[in-house]
């Protein structure tokens, strides 16, 4: 039965709902709707001018309605008057095919048609920085190897524990928090869930982390490579596929190498086959390519891949199989759109299952030290344009995630690349002025 949001408001003392949708660039867009008006909005949705956000629409398009999915509603733990609810985009009574949450729901349904249920966990790393965004917020956080720094994580206890307390309250089952490999960087982990639920939680997590950081006079950034020479913000995804009841892990097979079943291997085969193209989604910004393909950082390793390879429990490859029944895709970064991340994983994986894709040989080497020895695996795209071209050239992947979505995404992302190219940089002047 659908939850009645008006009744929920009465019960919880909620004054406003944020009806929120995510655009193609991952931006979260919301209207604040008083509880008195939520009953109609729950039925009809809140109206938006879609062109004013990152969707491929014109100012002449009719209203875009964001229709709340009441099952996602969350009373903001840090502002109990307000509740957030994820919404699906509708126009002229039809789902907007390019809208990321619509795209993901369609792929979840396609997996279900094959009797499969994709469950994932994400690790969205972030930095706590000064409010103006220029430096990390803790001037004493300067260690060369700052990962798991006990003293530094405790200097940010107020922020980290507040966020973790909220996750406990929401029943997300968080299980660890740490200082990550860059100065000023943190990671918080909670339990994996069905792909759509993970995407909703991932979106809300970003909103929550930014809000709590602001409350403490700081700023949180998920930017892929905010500081030159420091490890960037990854957003690894752990992936397993289950039967439709979610009881039997179809990826687990103790008899197989790394405990990954034959079906799991073909799903992985799909990810490997489409890796260069799907980077356009998992690494969606100009800045993303300063995280992958990066030179060694001050901590000694980038922890991000540059080549399409997979392996067992070894963090120097694009895909790691850490234990039986799941694998970790280490390619995505903090700029990834939470819905498109899940959608592209399912699209590539299902294509892999359907085409019985072979993930190829696994390399059990230290890629940072010996990567140059690998001759038969593609290098990941070197920049956003490379990735967009790979995506454009990958007809199978474009169709698997949706033709209408793909066309809209490519159009807007090419515009972004062109905007970047028309930007004049200091580097250009320094290297060209006296030529
Ligand atoms: P690491 O840093 O070692 O890569 P983390 O503990 O930070 O790992 O994150 C692991 C993520 O994988 C968590 O979100 C966890 O819930 C998730 N996970 C664990 N088992 C599975 C599984 N079978 N399927 C999908 N995700 C899983
Ligand atoms: Mg107006
Ligand atoms: Mg982790
Ligand atoms: Mg990490
Ligand atoms: Mg990881």
PDB file of C-alpha atoms in Angstrom, residues 142 154 289 399 415 425:
ATOM      1  CA  UNK A 142      49.273  16.953   6.941  1.00  0.00           C
ATOM      2  CA  UNK A 154      38.819  12.396  15.973  1.00  0.00           C
ATOM      3  CA  UNK A 289      40.227  12.103 -15.654  1.00  0.00           C
ATOM      4  CA  UNK A 399      20.715   0.723 -26.480  1.00  0.00           C
ATOM      5  CA  UNK A 415      28.179  20.848 -24.608  1.00  0.00           C
ATOM      6  CA  UNK A 425      43.564  28.728 -18.680  1.00  0.00           C
TER       7      UNK A 425
END
